[in-house]
Coordinates of C-alpha atoms and ligand atoms in Angstrom, one line a residue:
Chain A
X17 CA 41.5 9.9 6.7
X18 CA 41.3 11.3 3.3
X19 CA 38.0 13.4 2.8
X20 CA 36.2 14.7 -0.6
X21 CA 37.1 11.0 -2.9
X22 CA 34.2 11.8 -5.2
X23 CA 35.1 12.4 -8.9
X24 CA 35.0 15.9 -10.0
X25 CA 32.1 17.5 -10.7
X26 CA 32.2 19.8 -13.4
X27 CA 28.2 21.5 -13.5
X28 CA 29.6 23.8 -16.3
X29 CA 30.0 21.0 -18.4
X30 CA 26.5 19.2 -17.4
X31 CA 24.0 22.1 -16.7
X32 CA 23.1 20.8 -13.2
X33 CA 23.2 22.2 -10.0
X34 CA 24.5 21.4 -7.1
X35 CA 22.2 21.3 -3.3
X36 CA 22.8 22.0 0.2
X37 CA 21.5 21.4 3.4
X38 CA 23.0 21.5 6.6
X39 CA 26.2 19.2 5.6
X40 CA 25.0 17.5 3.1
X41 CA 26.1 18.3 -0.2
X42 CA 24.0 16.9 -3.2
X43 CA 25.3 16.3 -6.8
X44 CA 24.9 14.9 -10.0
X45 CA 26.7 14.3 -13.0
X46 CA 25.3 12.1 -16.6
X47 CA 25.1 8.7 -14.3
X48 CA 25.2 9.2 -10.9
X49 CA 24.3 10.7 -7.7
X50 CA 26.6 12.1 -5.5
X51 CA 25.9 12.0 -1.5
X52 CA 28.8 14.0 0.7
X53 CA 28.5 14.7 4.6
X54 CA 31.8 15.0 6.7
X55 CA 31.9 11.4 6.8
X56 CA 32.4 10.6 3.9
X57 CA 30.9 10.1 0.5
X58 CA 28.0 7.8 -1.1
X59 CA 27.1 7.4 -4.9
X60 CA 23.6 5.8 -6.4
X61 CA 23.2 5.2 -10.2
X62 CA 21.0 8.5 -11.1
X63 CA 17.7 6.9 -12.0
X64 CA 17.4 4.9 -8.8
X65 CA 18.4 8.1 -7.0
X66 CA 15.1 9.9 -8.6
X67 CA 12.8 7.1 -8.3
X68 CA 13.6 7.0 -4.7
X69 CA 13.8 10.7 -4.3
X70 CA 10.0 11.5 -6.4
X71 CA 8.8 9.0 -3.6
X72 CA 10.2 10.7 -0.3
X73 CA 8.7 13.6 -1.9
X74 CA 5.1 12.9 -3.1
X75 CA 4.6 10.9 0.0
X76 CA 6.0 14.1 2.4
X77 CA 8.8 11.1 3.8
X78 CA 6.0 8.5 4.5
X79 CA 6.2 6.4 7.2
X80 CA 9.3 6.0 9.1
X81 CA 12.5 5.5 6.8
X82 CA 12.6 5.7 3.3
X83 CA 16.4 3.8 2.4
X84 CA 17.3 4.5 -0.7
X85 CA 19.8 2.2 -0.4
X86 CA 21.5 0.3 2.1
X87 CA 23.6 3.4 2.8
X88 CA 21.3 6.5 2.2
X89 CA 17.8 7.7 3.5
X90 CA 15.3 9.9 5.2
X91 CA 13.4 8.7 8.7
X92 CA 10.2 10.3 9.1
X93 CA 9.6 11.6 12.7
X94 CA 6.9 14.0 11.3
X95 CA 7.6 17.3 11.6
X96 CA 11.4 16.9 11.4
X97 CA 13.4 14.3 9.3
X98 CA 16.4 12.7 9.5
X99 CA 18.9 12.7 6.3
X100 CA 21.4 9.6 7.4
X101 CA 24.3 8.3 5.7
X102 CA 25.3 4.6 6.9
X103 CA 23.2 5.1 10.3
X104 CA 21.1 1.9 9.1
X105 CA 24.0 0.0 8.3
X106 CA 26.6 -2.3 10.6
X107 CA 28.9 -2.0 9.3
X108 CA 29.1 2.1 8.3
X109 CA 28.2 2.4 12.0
X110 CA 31.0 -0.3 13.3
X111 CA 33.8 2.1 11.6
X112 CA 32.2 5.3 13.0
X113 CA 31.8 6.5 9.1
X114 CA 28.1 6.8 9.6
X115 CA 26.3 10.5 9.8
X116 CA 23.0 11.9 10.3
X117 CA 21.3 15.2 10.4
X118 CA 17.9 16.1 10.9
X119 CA 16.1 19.4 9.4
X120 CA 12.6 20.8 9.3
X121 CA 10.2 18.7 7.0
X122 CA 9.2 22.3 5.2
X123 CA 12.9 22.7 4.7
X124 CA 14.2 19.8 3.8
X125 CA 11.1 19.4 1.1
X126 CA 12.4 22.4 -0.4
X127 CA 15.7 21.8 -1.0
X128 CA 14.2 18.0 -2.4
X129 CA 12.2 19.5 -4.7
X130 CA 14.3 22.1 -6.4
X131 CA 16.8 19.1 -6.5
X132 CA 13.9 16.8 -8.6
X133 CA 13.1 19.7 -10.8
X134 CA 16.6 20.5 -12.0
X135 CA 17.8 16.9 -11.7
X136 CA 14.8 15.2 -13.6
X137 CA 14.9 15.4 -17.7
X138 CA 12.1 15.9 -19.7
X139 CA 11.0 12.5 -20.3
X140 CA 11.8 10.6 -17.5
X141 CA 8.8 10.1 -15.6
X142 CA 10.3 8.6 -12.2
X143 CA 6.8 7.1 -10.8
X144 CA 7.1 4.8 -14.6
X145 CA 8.0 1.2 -15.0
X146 CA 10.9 1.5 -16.8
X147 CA 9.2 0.2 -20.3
X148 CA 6.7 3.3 -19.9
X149 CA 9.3 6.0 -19.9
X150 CA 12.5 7.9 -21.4
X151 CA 16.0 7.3 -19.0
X152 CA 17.9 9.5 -16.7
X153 CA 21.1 10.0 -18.4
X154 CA 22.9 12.5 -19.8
X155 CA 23.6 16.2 -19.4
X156 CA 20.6 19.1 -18.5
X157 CA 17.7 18.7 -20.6
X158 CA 14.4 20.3 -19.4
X159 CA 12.2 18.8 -17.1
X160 CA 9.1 17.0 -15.6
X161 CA 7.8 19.8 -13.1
X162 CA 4.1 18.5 -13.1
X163 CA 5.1 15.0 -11.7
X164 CA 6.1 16.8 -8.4
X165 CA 3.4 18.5 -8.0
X166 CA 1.2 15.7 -9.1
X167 CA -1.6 14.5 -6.4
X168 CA -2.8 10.7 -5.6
X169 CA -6.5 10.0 -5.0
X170 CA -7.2 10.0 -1.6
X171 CA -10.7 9.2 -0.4
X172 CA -12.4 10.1 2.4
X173 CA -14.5 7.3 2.8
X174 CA -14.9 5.2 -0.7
X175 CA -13.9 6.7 -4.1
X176 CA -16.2 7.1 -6.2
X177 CA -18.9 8.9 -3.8
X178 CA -20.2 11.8 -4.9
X179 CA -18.5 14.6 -3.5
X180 CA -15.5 11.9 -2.8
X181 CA -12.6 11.0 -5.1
X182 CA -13.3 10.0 -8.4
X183 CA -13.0 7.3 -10.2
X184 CA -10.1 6.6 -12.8
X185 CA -11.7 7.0 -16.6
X186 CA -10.6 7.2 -20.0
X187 CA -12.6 10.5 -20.5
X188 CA -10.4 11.8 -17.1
X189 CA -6.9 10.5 -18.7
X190 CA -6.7 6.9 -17.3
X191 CA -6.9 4.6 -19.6
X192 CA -6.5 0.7 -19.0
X193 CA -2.5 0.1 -18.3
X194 CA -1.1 -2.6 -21.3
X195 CA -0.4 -4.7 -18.2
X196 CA -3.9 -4.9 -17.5
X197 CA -6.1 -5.1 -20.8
X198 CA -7.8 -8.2 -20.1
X199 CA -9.2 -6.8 -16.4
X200 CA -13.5 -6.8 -16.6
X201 CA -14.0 -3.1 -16.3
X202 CA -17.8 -4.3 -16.1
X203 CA -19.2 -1.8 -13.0
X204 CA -21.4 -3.4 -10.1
X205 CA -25.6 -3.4 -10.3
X206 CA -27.3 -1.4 -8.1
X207 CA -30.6 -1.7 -7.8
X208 CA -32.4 0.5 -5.0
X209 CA -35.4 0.8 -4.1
X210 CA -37.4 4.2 -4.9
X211 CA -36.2 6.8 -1.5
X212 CA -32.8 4.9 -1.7
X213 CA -31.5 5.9 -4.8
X214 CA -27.8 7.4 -4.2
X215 CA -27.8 5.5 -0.8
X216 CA -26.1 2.5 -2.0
X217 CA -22.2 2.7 -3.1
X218 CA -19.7 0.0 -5.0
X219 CA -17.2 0.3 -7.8
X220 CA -15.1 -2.0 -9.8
X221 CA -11.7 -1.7 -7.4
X222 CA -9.4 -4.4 -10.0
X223 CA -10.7 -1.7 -12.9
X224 CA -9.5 1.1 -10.9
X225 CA -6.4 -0.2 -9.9
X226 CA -6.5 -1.6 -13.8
X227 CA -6.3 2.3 -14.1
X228 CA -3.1 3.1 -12.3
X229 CA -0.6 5.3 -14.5
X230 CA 2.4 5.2 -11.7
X231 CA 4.2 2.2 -10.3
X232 CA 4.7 2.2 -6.1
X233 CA 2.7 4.9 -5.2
X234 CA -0.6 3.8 -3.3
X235 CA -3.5 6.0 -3.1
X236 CA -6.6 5.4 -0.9
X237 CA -9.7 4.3 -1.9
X238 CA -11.7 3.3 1.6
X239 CA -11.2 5.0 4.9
X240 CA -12.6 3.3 8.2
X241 CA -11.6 5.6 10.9
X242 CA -8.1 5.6 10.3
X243 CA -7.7 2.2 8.4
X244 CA -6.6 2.8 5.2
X245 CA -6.7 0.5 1.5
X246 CA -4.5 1.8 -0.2
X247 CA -3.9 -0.2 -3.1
X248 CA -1.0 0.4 -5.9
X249 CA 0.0 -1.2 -8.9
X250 CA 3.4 -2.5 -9.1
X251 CA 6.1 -3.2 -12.0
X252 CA 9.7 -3.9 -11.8
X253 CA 11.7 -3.0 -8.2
X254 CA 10.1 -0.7 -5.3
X255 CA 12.9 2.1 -5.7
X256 CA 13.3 2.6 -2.0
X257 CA 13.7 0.2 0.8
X258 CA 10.6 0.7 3.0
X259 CA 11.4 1.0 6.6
X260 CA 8.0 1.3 8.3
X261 CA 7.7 2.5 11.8
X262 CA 4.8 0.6 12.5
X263 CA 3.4 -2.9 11.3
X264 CA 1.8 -2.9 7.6
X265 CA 0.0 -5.3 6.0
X266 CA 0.3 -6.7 2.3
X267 CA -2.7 -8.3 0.3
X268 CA -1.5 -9.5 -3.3
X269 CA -4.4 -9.1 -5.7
X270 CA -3.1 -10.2 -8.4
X271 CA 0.2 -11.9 -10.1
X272 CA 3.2 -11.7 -8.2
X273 CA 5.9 -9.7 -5.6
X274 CA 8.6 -11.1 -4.1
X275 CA 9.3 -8.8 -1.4
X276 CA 13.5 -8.8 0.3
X277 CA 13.4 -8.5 3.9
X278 CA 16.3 -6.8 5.6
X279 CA 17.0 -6.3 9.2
X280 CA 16.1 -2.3 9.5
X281 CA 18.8 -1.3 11.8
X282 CA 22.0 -3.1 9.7
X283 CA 20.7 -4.1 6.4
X284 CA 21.7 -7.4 7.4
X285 CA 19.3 -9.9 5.0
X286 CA 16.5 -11.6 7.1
X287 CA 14.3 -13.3 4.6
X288 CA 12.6 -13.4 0.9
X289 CA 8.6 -13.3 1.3
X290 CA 6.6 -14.9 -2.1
X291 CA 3.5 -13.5 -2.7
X292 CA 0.9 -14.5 -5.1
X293 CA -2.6 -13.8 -5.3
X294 CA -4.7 -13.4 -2.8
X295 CA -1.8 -14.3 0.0
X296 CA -1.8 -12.0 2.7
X297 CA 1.5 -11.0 5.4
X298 CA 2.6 -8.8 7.9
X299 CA 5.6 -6.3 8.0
X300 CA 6.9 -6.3 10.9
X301 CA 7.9 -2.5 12.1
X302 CA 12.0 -3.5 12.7
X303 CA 12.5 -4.6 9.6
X304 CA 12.5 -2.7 5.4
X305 CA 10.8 -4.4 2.8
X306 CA 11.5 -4.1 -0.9
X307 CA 9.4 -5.6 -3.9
X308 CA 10.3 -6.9 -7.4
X309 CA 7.1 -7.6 -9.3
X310 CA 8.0 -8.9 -12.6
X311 CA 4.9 -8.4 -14.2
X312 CA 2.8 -5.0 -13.2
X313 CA 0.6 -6.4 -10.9
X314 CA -2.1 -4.9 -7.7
X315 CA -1.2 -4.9 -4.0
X316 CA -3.2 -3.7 -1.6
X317 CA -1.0 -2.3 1.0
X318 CA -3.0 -1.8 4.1
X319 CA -1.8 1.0 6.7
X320 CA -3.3 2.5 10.0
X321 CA -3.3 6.1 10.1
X322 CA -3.7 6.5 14.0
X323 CA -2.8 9.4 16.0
X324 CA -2.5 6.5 18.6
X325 CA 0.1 4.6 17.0
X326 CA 2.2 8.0 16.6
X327 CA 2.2 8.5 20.4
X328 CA 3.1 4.9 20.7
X329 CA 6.3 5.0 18.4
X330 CA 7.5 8.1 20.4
X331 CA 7.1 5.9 23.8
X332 CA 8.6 3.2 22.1
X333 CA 5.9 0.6 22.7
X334 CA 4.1 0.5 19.0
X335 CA 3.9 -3.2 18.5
X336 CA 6.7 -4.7 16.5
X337 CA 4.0 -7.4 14.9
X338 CA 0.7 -7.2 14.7
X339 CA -0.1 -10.7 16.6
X340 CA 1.9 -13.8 17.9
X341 CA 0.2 -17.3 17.8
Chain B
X21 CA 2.8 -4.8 -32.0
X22 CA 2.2 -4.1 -28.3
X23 CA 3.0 -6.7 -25.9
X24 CA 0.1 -9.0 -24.5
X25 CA -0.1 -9.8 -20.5
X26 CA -2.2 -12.2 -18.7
X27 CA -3.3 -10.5 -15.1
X28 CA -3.4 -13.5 -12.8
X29 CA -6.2 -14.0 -10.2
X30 CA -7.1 -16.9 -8.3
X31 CA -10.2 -17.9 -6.9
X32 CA -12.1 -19.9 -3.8
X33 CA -11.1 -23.3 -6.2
X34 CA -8.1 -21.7 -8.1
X35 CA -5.5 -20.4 -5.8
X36 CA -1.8 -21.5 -5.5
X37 CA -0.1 -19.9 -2.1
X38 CA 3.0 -18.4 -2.1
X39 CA 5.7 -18.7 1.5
X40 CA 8.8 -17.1 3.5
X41 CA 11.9 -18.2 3.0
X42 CA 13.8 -17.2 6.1
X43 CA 17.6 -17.0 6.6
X44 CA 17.6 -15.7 9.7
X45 CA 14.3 -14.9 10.8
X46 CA 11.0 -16.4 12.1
X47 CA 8.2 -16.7 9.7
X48 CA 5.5 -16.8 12.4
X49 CA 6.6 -12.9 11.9
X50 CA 5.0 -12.4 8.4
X51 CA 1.4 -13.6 10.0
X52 CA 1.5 -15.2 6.3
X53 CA -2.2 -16.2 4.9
X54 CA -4.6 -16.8 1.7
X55 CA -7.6 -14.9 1.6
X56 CA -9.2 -17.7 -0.6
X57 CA -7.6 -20.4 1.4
X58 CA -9.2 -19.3 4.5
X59 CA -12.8 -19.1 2.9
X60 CA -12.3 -22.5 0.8
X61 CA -12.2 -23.9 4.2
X62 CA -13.8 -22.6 6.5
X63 CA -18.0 -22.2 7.2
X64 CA -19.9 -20.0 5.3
X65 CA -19.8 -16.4 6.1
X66 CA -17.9 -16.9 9.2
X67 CA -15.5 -13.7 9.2
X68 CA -12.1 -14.8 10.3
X69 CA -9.8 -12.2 10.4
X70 CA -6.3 -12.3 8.0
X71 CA -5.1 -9.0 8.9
X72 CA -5.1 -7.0 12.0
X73 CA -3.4 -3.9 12.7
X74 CA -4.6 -2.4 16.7
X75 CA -8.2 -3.3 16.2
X76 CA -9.0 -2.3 13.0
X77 CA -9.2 -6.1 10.7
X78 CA -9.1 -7.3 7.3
X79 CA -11.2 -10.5 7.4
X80 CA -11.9 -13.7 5.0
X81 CA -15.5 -15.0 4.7
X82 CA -16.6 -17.8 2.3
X83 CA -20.1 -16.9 0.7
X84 CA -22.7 -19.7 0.0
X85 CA -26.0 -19.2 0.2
X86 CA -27.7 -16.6 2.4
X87 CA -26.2 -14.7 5.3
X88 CA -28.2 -14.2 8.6
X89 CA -28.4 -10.4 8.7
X90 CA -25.8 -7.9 10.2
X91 CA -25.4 -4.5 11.4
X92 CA -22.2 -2.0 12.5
X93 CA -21.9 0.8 14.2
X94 CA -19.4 2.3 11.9
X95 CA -18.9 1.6 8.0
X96 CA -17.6 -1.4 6.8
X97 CA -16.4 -2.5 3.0
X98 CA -16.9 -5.3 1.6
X99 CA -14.8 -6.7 -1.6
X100 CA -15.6 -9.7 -4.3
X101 CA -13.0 -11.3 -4.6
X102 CA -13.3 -14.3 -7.7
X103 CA -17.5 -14.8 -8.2
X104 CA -21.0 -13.1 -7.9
X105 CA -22.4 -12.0 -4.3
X106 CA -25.3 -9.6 -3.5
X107 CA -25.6 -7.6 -0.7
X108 CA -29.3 -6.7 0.2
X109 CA -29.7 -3.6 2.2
X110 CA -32.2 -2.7 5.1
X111 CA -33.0 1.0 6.6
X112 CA -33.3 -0.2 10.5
X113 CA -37.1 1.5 11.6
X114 CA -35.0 2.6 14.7
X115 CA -31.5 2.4 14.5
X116 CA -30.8 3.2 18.2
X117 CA -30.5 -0.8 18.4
X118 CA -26.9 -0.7 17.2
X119 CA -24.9 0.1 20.1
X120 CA -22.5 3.2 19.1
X121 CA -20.3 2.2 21.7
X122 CA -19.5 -1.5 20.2
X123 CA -17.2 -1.6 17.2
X124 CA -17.2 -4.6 14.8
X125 CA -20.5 -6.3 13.3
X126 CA -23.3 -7.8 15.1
X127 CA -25.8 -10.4 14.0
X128 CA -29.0 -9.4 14.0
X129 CA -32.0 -12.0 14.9
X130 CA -34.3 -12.6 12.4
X131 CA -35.3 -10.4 9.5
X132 CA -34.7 -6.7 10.6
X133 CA -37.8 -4.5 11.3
X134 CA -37.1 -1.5 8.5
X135 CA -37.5 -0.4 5.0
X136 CA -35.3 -2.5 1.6
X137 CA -33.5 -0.3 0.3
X138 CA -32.2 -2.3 -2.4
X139 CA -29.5 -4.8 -3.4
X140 CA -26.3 -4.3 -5.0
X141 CA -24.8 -7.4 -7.5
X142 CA -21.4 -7.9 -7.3
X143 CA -18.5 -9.7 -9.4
X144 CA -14.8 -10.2 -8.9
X145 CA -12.8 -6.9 -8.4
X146 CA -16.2 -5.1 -7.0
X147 CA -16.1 -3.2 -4.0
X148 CA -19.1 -1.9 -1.8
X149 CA -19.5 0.4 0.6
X150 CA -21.7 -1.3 4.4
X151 CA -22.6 2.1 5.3
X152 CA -22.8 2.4 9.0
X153 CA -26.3 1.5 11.2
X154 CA -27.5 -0.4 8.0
X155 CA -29.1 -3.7 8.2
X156 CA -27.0 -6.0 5.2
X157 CA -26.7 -9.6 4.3
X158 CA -25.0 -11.6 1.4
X159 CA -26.2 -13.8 -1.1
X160 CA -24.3 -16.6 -3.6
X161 CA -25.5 -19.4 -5.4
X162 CA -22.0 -21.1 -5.1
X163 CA -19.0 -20.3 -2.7
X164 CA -17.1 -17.5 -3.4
X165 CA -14.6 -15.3 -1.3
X166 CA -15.1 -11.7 0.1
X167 CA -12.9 -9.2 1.8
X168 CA -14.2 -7.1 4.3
X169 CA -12.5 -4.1 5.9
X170 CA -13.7 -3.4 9.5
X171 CA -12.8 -3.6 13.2
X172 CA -12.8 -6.5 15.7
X173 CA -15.7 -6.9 17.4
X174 CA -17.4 -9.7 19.7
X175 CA -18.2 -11.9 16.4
X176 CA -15.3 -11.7 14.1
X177 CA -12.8 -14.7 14.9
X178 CA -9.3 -15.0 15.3
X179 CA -7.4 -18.5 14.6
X180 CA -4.5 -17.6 13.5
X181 CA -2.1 -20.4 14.3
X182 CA -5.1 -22.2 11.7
X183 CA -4.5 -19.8 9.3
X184 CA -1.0 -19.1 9.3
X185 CA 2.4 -20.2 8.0
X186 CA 4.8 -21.3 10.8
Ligands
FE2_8 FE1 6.0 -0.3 3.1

């Protein structure tokens, strides 16, 4: 078999650099990413490559695989992490071409990271709808260092709590998204009675999420136990497909997603799911989802935490749905 | 000129379902629901559950009028989702009535023996917080659809084969 059939790569010329790890072998040039591994190689059109890759990274590889394609990916096993070329794919894995490797989380962050920082160009904001931000081409040109290191609000039982989260402000650099500018921002009433005052919690959640400066990237707003809202605003195509090793749940607030449902061992398609507002559905955990949402609209995706549910994906018996009627 | 976008809700009387379209696949899989669906037609604050994930729930109620009075163990949330609800709240005199060991809500007899604490007025998009061992009930004038995040318990129902698409 002939090996090495990517174009040349000439850093010189762009300014990039090239990344290792194990066998992989990462590079760019002005369009594209370039995957190798012994088995071959894999290419990705550059700005889906970083869209996908500042998500594995802010969300330390999520839950369970993060495709970036049909071909390419990380699967979380927390802890460690598989990099896999063509292992989720029938065909890559019919013809024996398909290849995985799996590193340390630390390590493998690392060698993400310094990857998004020389590979991202000052103006591209990779958590953006693509209206809200500069493109990916072209040669070395500075860079967007403060995205990777940027946090999500995580609450630890309802934003807005004192002492919690905070709330998303213009005063604190959130102003209403253009998507959004007809959203009530009014707040809720609270009337308690005299000894109750600062007892009695609520917050306008569609202003909040009205808030949201990134596309696809959830944060969470209400904690019971280890159920989780976390709710993100979406515009344009999820830039990975999600592979989720457990059941999630989706709950459209507003507008619409249609989500593409592959089959998460072969990528073979399994089904198109519509959803419009207030129309809730499962995830099964053997299949990867993707969303297009042509006009930026709130999901709340809904995920359970559990240290449970971890011990039951490494015995195999986490439930593939959530119930059967 | 910047662009101008219409953010569409829907509502208890306004909502227009979207579906699965399977090639290969059974749709029973996607557990697929409408929040305002289930509370345009179902009783008033029954809590049915749309989402269930282990035994934590996402469930559906239809406001109208006044709730009997509930309590949890453990916090719940509560979101409104298209028109105005109050929540009135009650300090329990002794909370040791709410069993720590049962998760879920539980209706509570009667008027609950404890101090107001005070009501909170809600509109679409508003979230509140049910804060655990603290006597609650809602209030609407017309029906209207909440969310509530919590865990199964004896009370909440499950119909899903009513619910769902097939
Ligand atoms: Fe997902």
């Amino acid at each position: 078999m002939n090996t090495n059939l990517k174009p040349t790569i000439d850093n010189t010329q762009t300014g990039y650099e090239s990344f290792k790890i194990g066998n992989f072998t990462f590079d760019r040039d002005e369009y594209f990413a370039y995957i190798s591994c012994p088995n071959g190689e894999h290419m990705m059109s550059i700005d889906a490559f970083l869209r996908a890759m500042m998500r594995d990274v802010a969300w330390g590889f999520f839950y369970g695989t993060v495709a970036f394609d049909d071909v390419f990916g990380t699967t979380n096993h927390y802890g460690n992490v598989d990099v896999f070329i063509g292992s989720q794919h029938a065909e890559w894995t019919k013809a024996e071409r398909d290849y995985l490797e799996n590193f340390k989380s630390d390590e493998l962050m690392d060698v993400f990271k310094a990857l998004l920082s020389d590979w991202t160009n000052e103006g591209f904001d990779p958590f953006a709808a693509p209206q809200e931000t500069g493109n990916a081409w072209g040669r070395n040109n500075g860079n967007e260092d403060k995205l990777i290191s940027r946090q999500r609000e995580v609450a630890k039982r309802m934003v807005g709590i004192p002492g919690d989260a905070p709330l998303r402000s213009d005063e604190n650099g959130y102003p209403v998204n253009r998507a959004f500018a007809d959203v009530d921002q009014s707040q809720p009433v609270i009337e308690a009675e005299p000894g109750f005052e600062g007892e009695l919690h609520a917050y306008n959640f569609f202003a909040f999420l009205s808030r949201s400066d990134v596309t696809w990237n959830p944060s969470i707003v209400s904690v019971v136990r280890q159920s989780l809202f976390c709710p993100t605003t979406e515009e344009y195509i999820l830039p990975i497909d999600h592979g989720n090793d457990r059941v999630e749940w989706f709950i459209q607030i507003s507008d619409e997603i249609v989500w593409d449902i592959k089959d998460g061992k072969t990528s073979a398609p399994l089904a198109t799911v519509t959803m419009r507002a207030g129309d809730v559905s499962a995830q099964p955990a053997d299949i990867r989802h993707q969303g297009q949402s042509p006009k930026r609209s709130m999901l709340l995706v809904w995920e359970n935490g559990s240290p449970e549910i971890m011990d039951m994906i490494k015995d195999g018996t986490v439930p593939i749905v959530p119930v059967t009627f | 000129m910047s662009a101008e976008y219409k953010t569409v809700f829907a509502s208890i009387d306004d909502y227009r379902k979207g579906g699965v379209h399977c090639l290969n696949e059974d749709p029973k899989r996607y557990v697929f629901s409408n929040l305002y669906e289930v509370a345009a037609t179902n009783a008033p604050y029954d809590r049915i559950v749309v989402a269930k994930n282990l035994d934590y729930t996402i469930e559906a109620a239809r406001a109208e009028g006044t709730s009997d009075w509930m309590v949890c163990a453990h916090d719940e949330f509560v979101v409104a989702m298209d028109y105005d609800v109050e929540v009135h709240f009650v300090k329990l005199a002794d909370d040791s009535i709410v069993d720590e060991d049962k998760d879920g809500f539980v209706t509570l007899q009667g008027n609950p023996d404890g101090q107001k604490m005070g009501r909170i007025l809600m509109t679409r998009g508003h979230q509140a917080l049910l804060p655990e061992k603290t006597a609650y009930r809602f209030h609407s004038n017309k029906p209207a659809t909440l969310m509530l995040q919590s865990i199964l318990g004896e009370e909440t129902i499950e119909k899903w084969a009513d619910i769902c698409l097939k």
